[in-house]
Amino acid sequence: MANSVIQLQDVRRYFLVGDYIVKALDGVSVDIKRGEFTSIMGPSGSGKSTMMNLIGCLDTPTSGLINIDSENTAGLNETELAYIRNQKVGFVFQQFNLLGKMTALENVITPLLYAGMGVKERKQQAMQALERVGLSDRMHHRPNELSGGQKQRVAIARALVNNPAILLADEPTGALDSKTGNQIMELFEELNSEGRTVVFVTHDRELGMRCLRQIRIRDGKLEE
Ligand SMILES: Nc1ncnc2c1ncn2[C@@H]1O[C@H](COP(=O)(O)OP(=O)(O)OP(=O)(O)O)[C@@H](O)[C@H]1O
Ligand SMILES: [Mg+2]
């Protein structure tokens, strides 16, 4: 299907803990079209992060098929998966996951280091991404010199810098107060209206309901 950008077919992710099997995802099928803005909601431990990590190729399924931007990820080796992670997906986390010793600009440049791009071009592209999130005046600050909302904007710039088909955000507002969280949500809405596919995990019902599509998950199964 040409306009599908994320397809999961009967995806399972089981973890063996001692002699007990945790069925973190237990037969999930979902089809997300290009340009959709989808929220994933569900109780703690229901499998939301597991699903995001699989879509983002940070993890591989126990069984089932995952297509990302028309690429079947089954059977890809670690180098090929790293390429998809780098080029097709931008990931934003609750705890920002910025490198503390680097400036905002250096953090945003990191994903471009794989691409074999010139130093000047890398810097220019990272500056554009920081400008896009409204942080041109904080480029040379380190994470500990930024507010929570600013840190998340740096993380979003880093996720955007390679112009990926998909933006994945796992509770990006979870560590922010509600006003700042709302501003971050507005930024995702703008990025979506520019045509980017966004998948957004949240515990906040109000934020979740603002997304055009909601996926609900419980005990590793969808309840759409
Ligand atoms: N590496 C792992 N090893 C064993 N069990 C795991 C592992 N990762 C996740 N799990 C289990 O899988 C289930 C789903 O976890 P997951 O992190 O996807 O939940 P979640 O919906 O993101 O929860 P939260 O809202 O608290 O972030 C949980 O029961 C969790 O304990
Ligand atoms: Mg989680």
PDB file of N, CA and C in Angstrom, residues 36-126:
ATOM      1  N   GLU A  36      -0.471  11.007   8.863  1.00  0.00           N
ATOM      2  CA  GLU A  36      -1.378  10.869  10.009  1.00  0.00           C
ATOM      3  C   GLU A  36      -0.719  11.358  11.301  1.00  0.00           C
ATOM      4  N   PHE A  37      -1.563  11.768  12.245  1.00  0.00           N
ATOM      5  CA  PHE A  37      -1.109  12.130  13.593  1.00  0.00           C
ATOM      6  C   PHE A  37      -1.853  11.201  14.548  1.00  0.00           C
ATOM      7  N   THR A  38      -1.139  10.238  15.081  1.00  0.00           N
ATOM      8  CA  THR A  38      -1.750   9.176  15.877  1.00  0.00           C
ATOM      9  C   THR A  38      -1.254   9.235  17.303  1.00  0.00           C
ATOM     10  N   SER A  39      -2.162   9.116  18.261  1.00  0.00           N
ATOM     11  CA  SER A  39      -1.706   8.972  19.644  1.00  0.00           C
ATOM     12  C   SER A  39      -1.857   7.510  20.058  1.00  0.00           C
ATOM     13  N   ILE A  40      -0.951   7.085  20.910  1.00  0.00           N
ATOM     14  CA  ILE A  40      -1.055   5.754  21.512  1.00  0.00           C
ATOM     15  C   ILE A  40      -1.269   5.947  23.003  1.00  0.00           C
ATOM     16  N   MET A  41      -2.371   5.407  23.502  1.00  0.00           N
ATOM     17  CA  MET A  41      -2.690   5.546  24.913  1.00  0.00           C
ATOM     18  C   MET A  41      -2.953   4.172  25.519  1.00  0.00           C
ATOM     19  N   GLY A  42      -2.703   4.087  26.807  1.00  0.00           N
ATOM     20  CA  GLY A  42      -2.963   2.829  27.505  1.00  0.00           C
ATOM     21  C   GLY A  42      -2.292   2.873  28.864  1.00  0.00           C
ATOM     22  N   PRO A  43      -2.700   1.983  29.772  1.00  0.00           N
ATOM     23  CA  PRO A  43      -2.133   2.001  31.118  1.00  0.00           C
ATOM     24  C   PRO A  43      -0.633   1.708  31.123  1.00  0.00           C
ATOM     25  N   SER A  44      -0.016   2.032  32.232  1.00  0.00           N
ATOM     26  CA  SER A  44       1.403   1.729  32.404  1.00  0.00           C
ATOM     27  C   SER A  44       1.629   0.225  32.234  1.00  0.00           C
ATOM     28  N   GLY A  45       2.652  -0.128  31.478  1.00  0.00           N
ATOM     29  CA  GLY A  45       2.967  -1.541  31.275  1.00  0.00           C
ATOM     30  C   GLY A  45       2.160  -2.212  30.173  1.00  0.00           C
ATOM     31  N   SER A  46       1.358  -1.427  29.429  1.00  0.00           N
ATOM     32  CA  SER A  46       0.486  -2.041  28.418  1.00  0.00           C
ATOM     33  C   SER A  46       1.210  -2.352  27.111  1.00  0.00           C
ATOM     34  N   GLY A  47       2.432  -1.809  26.931  1.00  0.00           N
ATOM     35  CA  GLY A  47       3.206  -2.142  25.730  1.00  0.00           C
ATOM     36  C   GLY A  47       3.464  -0.969  24.800  1.00  0.00           C
ATOM     37  N   LYS A  48       3.181   0.244  25.249  1.00  0.00           N
ATOM     38  CA  LYS A  48       3.332   1.425  24.384  1.00  0.00           C
ATOM     39  C   LYS A  48       4.786   1.636  23.950  1.00  0.00           C
ATOM     40  N   SER A  49       5.690   1.648  24.929  1.00  0.00           N
ATOM     41  CA  SER A  49       7.101   1.882  24.580  1.00  0.00           C
ATOM     42  C   SER A  49       7.657   0.722  23.767  1.00  0.00           C
ATOM     43  N   THR A  50       7.221  -0.473  24.096  1.00  0.00           N
ATOM     44  CA  THR A  50       7.652  -1.646  23.324  1.00  0.00           C
ATOM     45  C   THR A  50       7.281  -1.462  21.854  1.00  0.00           C
ATOM     46  N   MET A  51       6.053  -0.986  21.608  1.00  0.00           N
ATOM     47  CA  MET A  51       5.584  -0.779  20.241  1.00  0.00           C
ATOM     48  C   MET A  51       6.388   0.332  19.556  1.00  0.00           C
ATOM     49  N   MET A  52       6.635   1.422  20.269  1.00  0.00           N
ATOM     50  CA  MET A  52       7.408   2.525  19.695  1.00  0.00           C
ATOM     51  C   MET A  52       8.829   2.078  19.350  1.00  0.00           C
ATOM     52  N   ASN A  53       9.437   1.307  20.263  1.00  0.00           N
ATOM     53  CA  ASN A  53      10.810   0.854  20.015  1.00  0.00           C
ATOM     54  C   ASN A  53      10.881  -0.065  18.800  1.00  0.00           C
ATOM     55  N   LEU A  54       9.831  -0.843  18.579  1.00  0.00           N
ATOM     56  CA  LEU A  54       9.799  -1.709  17.396  1.00  0.00           C
ATOM     57  C   LEU A  54       9.627  -0.877  16.132  1.00  0.00           C
ATOM     58  N   ILE A  55       8.708   0.108  16.173  1.00  0.00           N
ATOM     59  CA  ILE A  55       8.503   0.953  14.986  1.00  0.00           C
ATOM     60  C   ILE A  55       9.792   1.712  14.667  1.00  0.00           C
ATOM     61  N   GLY A  56      10.482   2.147  15.708  1.00  0.00           N
ATOM     62  CA  GLY A  56      11.713   2.914  15.527  1.00  0.00           C
ATOM     63  C   GLY A  56      12.947   2.062  15.270  1.00  0.00           C
ATOM     64  N   CYS A  57      12.750   0.742  15.127  1.00  0.00           N
ATOM     65  CA  CYS A  57      13.858  -0.189  14.882  1.00  0.00           C
ATOM     66  C   CYS A  57      14.941  -0.122  15.957  1.00  0.00           C
ATOM     67  N   LEU A  58      14.523   0.226  17.179  1.00  0.00           N
ATOM     68  CA  LEU A  58      15.453   0.134  18.312  1.00  0.00           C
ATOM     69  C   LEU A  58      15.426  -1.285  18.871  1.00  0.00           C
ATOM     70  N   ASP A  59      14.457  -2.075  18.418  1.00  0.00           N
ATOM     71  CA  ASP A  59      14.241  -3.426  18.932  1.00  0.00           C
ATOM     72  C   ASP A  59      13.641  -4.245  17.788  1.00  0.00           C
ATOM     73  N   THR A  60      13.721  -5.557  17.868  1.00  0.00           N
ATOM     74  CA  THR A  60      13.146  -6.402  16.817  1.00  0.00           C
ATOM     75  C   THR A  60      12.092  -7.336  17.430  1.00  0.00           C
ATOM     76  N   PRO A  61      11.050  -7.683  16.660  1.00  0.00           N
ATOM     77  CA  PRO A  61       9.948  -8.471  17.229  1.00  0.00           C
ATOM     78  C   PRO A  61      10.301  -9.941  17.402  1.00  0.00           C
ATOM     79  N   THR A  62       9.572 -10.599  18.309  1.00  0.00           N
ATOM     80  CA  THR A  62       9.685 -12.045  18.461  1.00  0.00           C
ATOM     81  C   THR A  62       9.082 -12.724  17.230  1.00  0.00           C
ATOM     82  N   SER A  63       7.955 -12.181  16.740  1.00  0.00           N
ATOM     83  CA  SER A  63       7.379 -12.650  15.475  1.00  0.00           C
ATOM     84  C   SER A  63       6.515 -11.545  14.886  1.00  0.00           C
ATOM     85  N   GLY A  64       6.145 -11.716  13.623  1.00  0.00           N
ATOM     86  CA  GLY A  64       5.321 -10.718  12.951  1.00  0.00           C
ATOM     87  C   GLY A  64       6.144  -9.869  12.000  1.00  0.00           C
ATOM     88  N   LEU A  65       5.427  -9.055  11.209  1.00  0.00           N
ATOM     89  CA  LEU A  65       6.085  -8.249  10.177  1.00  0.00           C
ATOM     90  C   LEU A  65       5.984  -6.761  10.488  1.00  0.00           C
ATOM     91  N   ILE A  66       7.061  -6.043  10.240  1.00  0.00           N
ATOM     92  CA  ILE A  66       7.049  -4.589  10.403  1.00  0.00           C
ATOM     93  C   ILE A  66       7.600  -3.947   9.127  1.00  0.00           C
ATOM     94  N   ASN A  67       6.762  -3.115   8.488  1.00  0.00           N
ATOM     95  CA  ASN A  67       7.205  -2.341   7.326  1.00  0.00           C
ATOM     96  C   ASN A  67       7.325  -0.883   7.728  1.00  0.00           C
ATOM     97  N   ILE A  68       8.462  -0.283   7.420  1.00  0.00           N
ATOM     98  CA  ILE A  68       8.684   1.129   7.711  1.00  0.00           C
ATOM     99  C   ILE A  68       8.996   1.843   6.403  1.00  0.00           C
ATOM    100  N   ASP A  69       8.115   2.769   6.006  1.00  0.00           N
ATOM    101  CA  ASP A  69       8.320   3.522   4.775  1.00  0.00           C
ATOM    102  C   ASP A  69       8.633   2.563   3.613  1.00  0.00           C
ATOM    103  N   SER A  70       7.764   1.556   3.461  1.00  0.00           N
ATOM    104  CA  SER A  70       7.836   0.542   2.400  1.00  0.00           C
ATOM    105  C   SER A  70       9.032  -0.400   2.505  1.00  0.00           C
ATOM    106  N   GLU A  71       9.696  -0.403   3.619  1.00  0.00           N
ATOM    107  CA  GLU A  71      10.848  -1.288   3.798  1.00  0.00           C
ATOM    108  C   GLU A  71      10.478  -2.380   4.802  1.00  0.00           C
ATOM    109  N   ASN A  72      10.532  -3.636   4.351  1.00  0.00           N
ATOM    110  CA  ASN A  72      10.283  -4.751   5.266  1.00  0.00           C
ATOM    111  C   ASN A  72      11.511  -4.935   6.150  1.00  0.00           C
ATOM    112  N   THR A  73      11.324  -4.750   7.471  1.00  0.00           N
ATOM    113  CA  THR A  73      12.490  -4.741   8.359  1.00  0.00           C
ATOM    114  C   THR A  73      12.922  -6.147   8.777  1.00  0.00           C
ATOM    115  N   ALA A  74      12.075  -7.150   8.518  1.00  0.00           N
ATOM    116  CA  ALA A  74      12.432  -8.508   8.926  1.00  0.00           C
ATOM    117  C   ALA A  74      13.670  -8.953   8.153  1.00  0.00           C
ATOM    118  N   GLY A  75      14.602  -9.536   8.836  1.00  0.00           N
ATOM    119  CA  GLY A  75      15.784 -10.048   8.164  1.00  0.00           C
ATOM    120  C   GLY A  75      16.851  -9.009   7.854  1.00  0.00           C
ATOM    121  N   LEU A  76      16.601  -7.747   8.218  1.00  0.00           N
ATOM    122  CA  LEU A  76      17.671  -6.755   8.024  1.00  0.00           C
ATOM    123  C   LEU A  76      18.740  -6.955   9.095  1.00  0.00           C
ATOM    124  N   ASN A  77      19.974  -6.739   8.719  1.00  0.00           N
ATOM    125  CA  ASN A  77      21.040  -6.856   9.720  1.00  0.00           C
ATOM    126  C   ASN A  77      21.185  -5.543  10.495  1.00  0.00           C
ATOM    127  N   GLU A  78      22.059  -5.538  11.482  1.00  0.00           N
ATOM    128  CA  GLU A  78      22.177  -4.389  12.389  1.00  0.00           C
ATOM    129  C   GLU A  78      22.545  -3.102  11.636  1.00  0.00           C
ATOM    130  N   THR A  79      23.388  -3.202  10.636  1.00  0.00           N
ATOM    131  CA  THR A  79      23.785  -2.009   9.863  1.00  0.00           C
ATOM    132  C   THR A  79      22.593  -1.447   9.101  1.00  0.00           C
ATOM    133  N   GLU A  80      21.803  -2.355   8.510  1.00  0.00           N
ATOM    134  CA  GLU A  80      20.631  -1.922   7.742  1.00  0.00           C
ATOM    135  C   GLU A  80      19.575  -1.309   8.661  1.00  0.00           C
ATOM    136  N   LEU A  81      19.394  -1.888   9.847  1.00  0.00           N
ATOM    137  CA  LEU A  81      18.447  -1.318  10.809  1.00  0.00           C
ATOM    138  C   LEU A  81      18.923   0.055  11.281  1.00  0.00           C
ATOM    139  N   ALA A  82      20.219   0.191  11.487  1.00  0.00           N
ATOM    140  CA  ALA A  82      20.775   1.480  11.914  1.00  0.00           C
ATOM    141  C   ALA A  82      20.518   2.548  10.854  1.00  0.00           C
ATOM    142  N   TYR A  83      20.577   2.139   9.600  1.00  0.00           N
ATOM    143  CA  TYR A  83      20.316   3.072   8.506  1.00  0.00           C
ATOM    144  C   TYR A  83      18.854   3.553   8.553  1.00  0.00           C
ATOM    145  N   ILE A  84      17.923   2.629   8.769  1.00  0.00           N
ATOM    146  CA  ILE A  84      16.504   3.018   8.863  1.00  0.00           C
ATOM    147  C   ILE A  84      16.287   3.949  10.062  1.00  0.00           C
ATOM    148  N   ARG A  85      16.870   3.569  11.208  1.00  0.00           N
ATOM    149  CA  ARG A  85      16.759   4.414  12.414  1.00  0.00           C
ATOM    150  C   ARG A  85      17.238   5.822  12.130  1.00  0.00           C
ATOM    151  N   ASN A  86      18.330   5.911  11.414  1.00  0.00           N
ATOM    152  CA  ASN A  86      18.965   7.214  11.172  1.00  0.00           C
ATOM    153  C   ASN A  86      18.216   8.039  10.123  1.00  0.00           C
ATOM    154  N   GLN A  87      17.727   7.388   9.070  1.00  0.00           N
ATOM    155  CA  GLN A  87      17.191   8.127   7.916  1.00  0.00           C
ATOM    156  C   GLN A  87      15.671   8.267   7.906  1.00  0.00           C
ATOM    157  N   LYS A  88      14.983   7.282   8.438  1.00  0.00           N
ATOM    158  CA  LYS A  88      13.526   7.266   8.258  1.00  0.00           C
ATOM    159  C   LYS A  88      12.751   7.650   9.505  1.00  0.00           C
ATOM    160  N   VAL A  89      13.420   7.602  10.662  1.00  0.00           N
ATOM    161  CA  VAL A  89      12.713   7.798  11.922  1.00  0.00           C
ATOM    162  C   VAL A  89      13.412   8.851  12.774  1.00  0.00           C
ATOM    163  N   GLY A  90      12.625   9.734  13.374  1.00  0.00           N
ATOM    164  CA  GLY A  90      13.152  10.643  14.395  1.00  0.00           C
ATOM    165  C   GLY A  90      12.495  10.297  15.711  1.00  0.00           C
ATOM    166  N   PHE A  91      13.293  10.114  16.768  1.00  0.00           N
ATOM    167  CA  PHE A  91      12.774   9.649  18.055  1.00  0.00           C
ATOM    168  C   PHE A  91      12.895  10.743  19.104  1.00  0.00           C
ATOM    169  N   VAL A  92      11.805  10.972  19.840  1.00  0.00           N
ATOM    170  CA  VAL A  92      11.828  11.930  20.954  1.00  0.00           C
ATOM    171  C   VAL A  92      11.374  11.198  22.213  1.00  0.00           C
ATOM    172  N   PHE A  93      12.129  11.342  23.298  1.00  0.00           N
ATOM    173  CA  PHE A  93      11.859  10.600  24.524  1.00  0.00           C
ATOM    174  C   PHE A  93      11.408  11.531  25.654  1.00  0.00           C
ATOM    175  N   GLN A  94      10.794  10.932  26.665  1.00  0.00           N
ATOM    176  CA  GLN A  94      10.346  11.695  27.833  1.00  0.00           C
ATOM    177  C   GLN A  94      11.506  12.424  28.507  1.00  0.00           C
ATOM    178  N   GLN A  95      12.628  11.736  28.652  1.00  0.00           N
ATOM    179  CA  GLN A  95      13.770  12.318  29.381  1.00  0.00           C
ATOM    180  C   GLN A  95      14.784  12.975  28.446  1.00  0.00           C
ATOM    181  N   PHE A  96      14.367  13.376  27.281  1.00  0.00           N
ATOM    182  CA  PHE A  96      15.139  14.156  26.307  1.00  0.00           C
ATOM    183  C   PHE A  96      16.321  13.387  25.697  1.00  0.00           C
ATOM    184  N   ASN A  97      17.052  12.629  26.540  1.00  0.00           N
ATOM    185  CA  ASN A  97      18.214  11.850  26.077  1.00  0.00           C
ATOM    186  C   ASN A  97      19.229  12.680  25.287  1.00  0.00           C
ATOM    187  N   LEU A  98      19.514  13.890  25.792  1.00  0.00           N
ATOM    188  CA  LEU A  98      20.559  14.701  25.162  1.00  0.00           C
ATOM    189  C   LEU A  98      21.902  14.343  25.768  1.00  0.00           C
ATOM    190  N   LEU A  99      22.972  14.581  25.014  1.00  0.00           N
ATOM    191  CA  LEU A  99      24.313  14.341  25.549  1.00  0.00           C
ATOM    192  C   LEU A  99      24.739  15.588  26.326  1.00  0.00           C
ATOM    193  N   GLY A 100      24.992  15.395  27.624  1.00  0.00           N
ATOM    194  CA  GLY A 100      25.169  16.512  28.556  1.00  0.00           C
ATOM    195  C   GLY A 100      26.388  17.370  28.303  1.00  0.00           C
ATOM    196  N   LYS A 101      27.428  16.780  27.705  1.00  0.00           N
ATOM    197  CA  LYS A 101      28.659  17.542  27.500  1.00  0.00           C
ATOM    198  C   LYS A 101      28.649  18.321  26.198  1.00  0.00           C
ATOM    199  N   MET A 102      27.627  18.089  25.391  1.00  0.00           N
ATOM    200  CA  MET A 102      27.563  18.759  24.094  1.00  0.00           C
ATOM    201  C   MET A 102      26.595  19.926  24.130  1.00  0.00           C
ATOM    202  N   THR A 103      26.860  20.915  23.280  1.00  0.00           N
ATOM    203  CA  THR A 103      25.920  22.033  23.140  1.00  0.00           C
ATOM    204  C   THR A 103      24.679  21.550  22.377  1.00  0.00           C
ATOM    205  N   ALA A 104      23.649  22.415  22.378  1.00  0.00           N
ATOM    206  CA  ALA A 104      22.431  22.110  21.619  1.00  0.00           C
ATOM    207  C   ALA A 104      22.791  21.811  20.169  1.00  0.00           C
ATOM    208  N   LEU A 105      23.609  22.682  19.587  1.00  0.00           N
ATOM    209  CA  LEU A 105      23.992  22.501  18.180  1.00  0.00           C
ATOM    210  C   LEU A 105      24.707  21.162  17.961  1.00  0.00           C
ATOM    211  N   GLU A 106      25.639  20.848  18.840  1.00  0.00           N
ATOM    212  CA  GLU A 106      26.383  19.574  18.696  1.00  0.00           C
ATOM    213  C   GLU A 106      25.456  18.366  18.840  1.00  0.00           C
ATOM    214  N   ASN A 107      24.484  18.464  19.774  1.00  0.00           N
ATOM    215  CA  ASN A 107      23.513  17.386  19.911  1.00  0.00           C
ATOM    216  C   ASN A 107      22.727  17.178  18.620  1.00  0.00           C
ATOM    217  N   VAL A 108      22.331  18.284  18.001  1.00  0.00           N
ATOM    218  CA  VAL A 108      21.495  18.187  16.801  1.00  0.00           C
ATOM    219  C   VAL A 108      22.302  17.692  15.601  1.00  0.00           C
ATOM    220  N   ILE A 109      23.597  17.987  15.603  1.00  0.00           N
ATOM    221  CA  ILE A 109      24.469  17.537  14.504  1.00  0.00           C
ATOM    222  C   ILE A 109      24.675  16.009  14.531  1.00  0.00           C
ATOM    223  N   THR A 110      24.616  15.420  15.740  1.00  0.00           N
ATOM    224  CA  THR A 110      24.976  13.999  15.897  1.00  0.00           C
ATOM    225  C   THR A 110      24.402  13.065  14.824  1.00  0.00           C
ATOM    226  N   PRO A 111      23.078  13.122  14.528  1.00  0.00           N
ATOM    227  CA  PRO A 111      22.558  12.174  13.523  1.00  0.00           C
ATOM    228  C   PRO A 111      23.139  12.386  12.124  1.00  0.00           C
ATOM    229  N   LEU A 112      23.714  13.568  11.882  1.00  0.00           N
ATOM    230  CA  LEU A 112      24.252  13.854  10.545  1.00  0.00           C
ATOM    231  C   LEU A 112      25.657  13.292  10.368  1.00  0.00           C
ATOM    232  N   LEU A 113      26.256  12.836  11.480  1.00  0.00           N
ATOM    233  CA  LEU A 113      27.635  12.350  11.394  1.00  0.00           C
ATOM    234  C   LEU A 113      27.720  11.054  10.590  1.00  0.00           C
ATOM    235  N   TYR A 114      26.585  10.333  10.500  1.00  0.00           N
ATOM    236  CA  TYR A 114      26.575   9.092   9.726  1.00  0.00           C
ATOM    237  C   TYR A 114      26.577   9.351   8.221  1.00  0.00           C
ATOM    238  N   ALA A 115      26.088  10.539   7.851  1.00  0.00           N
ATOM    239  CA  ALA A 115      25.648  10.734   6.471  1.00  0.00           C
ATOM    240  C   ALA A 115      26.758  11.072   5.481  1.00  0.00           C
ATOM    241  N   GLY A 116      27.977  11.260   5.959  1.00  0.00           N
ATOM    242  CA  GLY A 116      29.049  11.616   5.040  1.00  0.00           C
ATOM    243  C   GLY A 116      28.851  12.993   4.435  1.00  0.00           C
ATOM    244  N   MET A 117      28.390  13.928   5.253  1.00  0.00           N
ATOM    245  CA  MET A 117      28.094  15.285   4.810  1.00  0.00           C
ATOM    246  C   MET A 117      29.243  16.190   5.253  1.00  0.00           C
ATOM    247  N   GLY A 118      29.484  17.258   4.511  1.00  0.00           N
ATOM    248  CA  GLY A 118      30.556  18.177   4.882  1.00  0.00           C
ATOM    249  C   GLY A 118      30.271  18.891   6.192  1.00  0.00           C
ATOM    250  N   VAL A 119      31.330  19.332   6.877  1.00  0.00           N
ATOM    251  CA  VAL A 119      31.192  19.969   8.200  1.00  0.00           C
ATOM    252  C   VAL A 119      30.271  21.198   8.138  1.00  0.00           C
ATOM    253  N   LYS A 120      30.486  22.004   7.109  1.00  0.00           N
ATOM    254  CA  LYS A 120      29.733  23.244   6.985  1.00  0.00           C
ATOM    255  C   LYS A 120      28.247  22.987   6.754  1.00  0.00           C
ATOM    256  N   GLU A 121      28.002  22.003   5.880  1.00  0.00           N
ATOM    257  CA  GLU A 121      26.630  21.644   5.540  1.00  0.00           C
ATOM    258  C   GLU A 121      25.894  21.062   6.758  1.00  0.00           C
ATOM    259  N   ARG A 122      26.631  20.240   7.531  1.00  0.00           N
ATOM    260  CA  ARG A 122      26.045  19.669   8.750  1.00  0.00           C
ATOM    261  C   ARG A 122      25.611  20.767   9.696  1.00  0.00           C
ATOM    262  N   LYS A 123      26.510  21.731   9.875  1.00  0.00           N
ATOM    263  CA  LYS A 123      26.237  22.809  10.813  1.00  0.00           C
ATOM    264  C   LYS A 123      25.021  23.616  10.342  1.00  0.00           C
ATOM    265  N   GLN A 124      24.979  23.870   9.056  1.00  0.00           N
ATOM    266  CA  GLN A 124      23.887  24.651   8.495  1.00  0.00           C
ATOM    267  C   GLN A 124      22.542  23.942   8.675  1.00  0.00           C
ATOM    268  N   GLN A 125      22.546  22.632   8.411  1.00  0.00           N
ATOM    269  CA  GLN A 125      21.312  21.864   8.525  1.00  0.00           C
ATOM    270  C   GLN A 125      20.833  21.798   9.981  1.00  0.00           C
ATOM    271  N   ALA A 126      21.795  21.650  10.908  1.00  0.00           N
ATOM    272  CA  ALA A 126      21.434  21.590  12.334  1.00  0.00           C
ATOM    273  C   ALA A 126      20.906  22.947  12.797  1.00  0.00           C
TER     274      ALA A 126
END
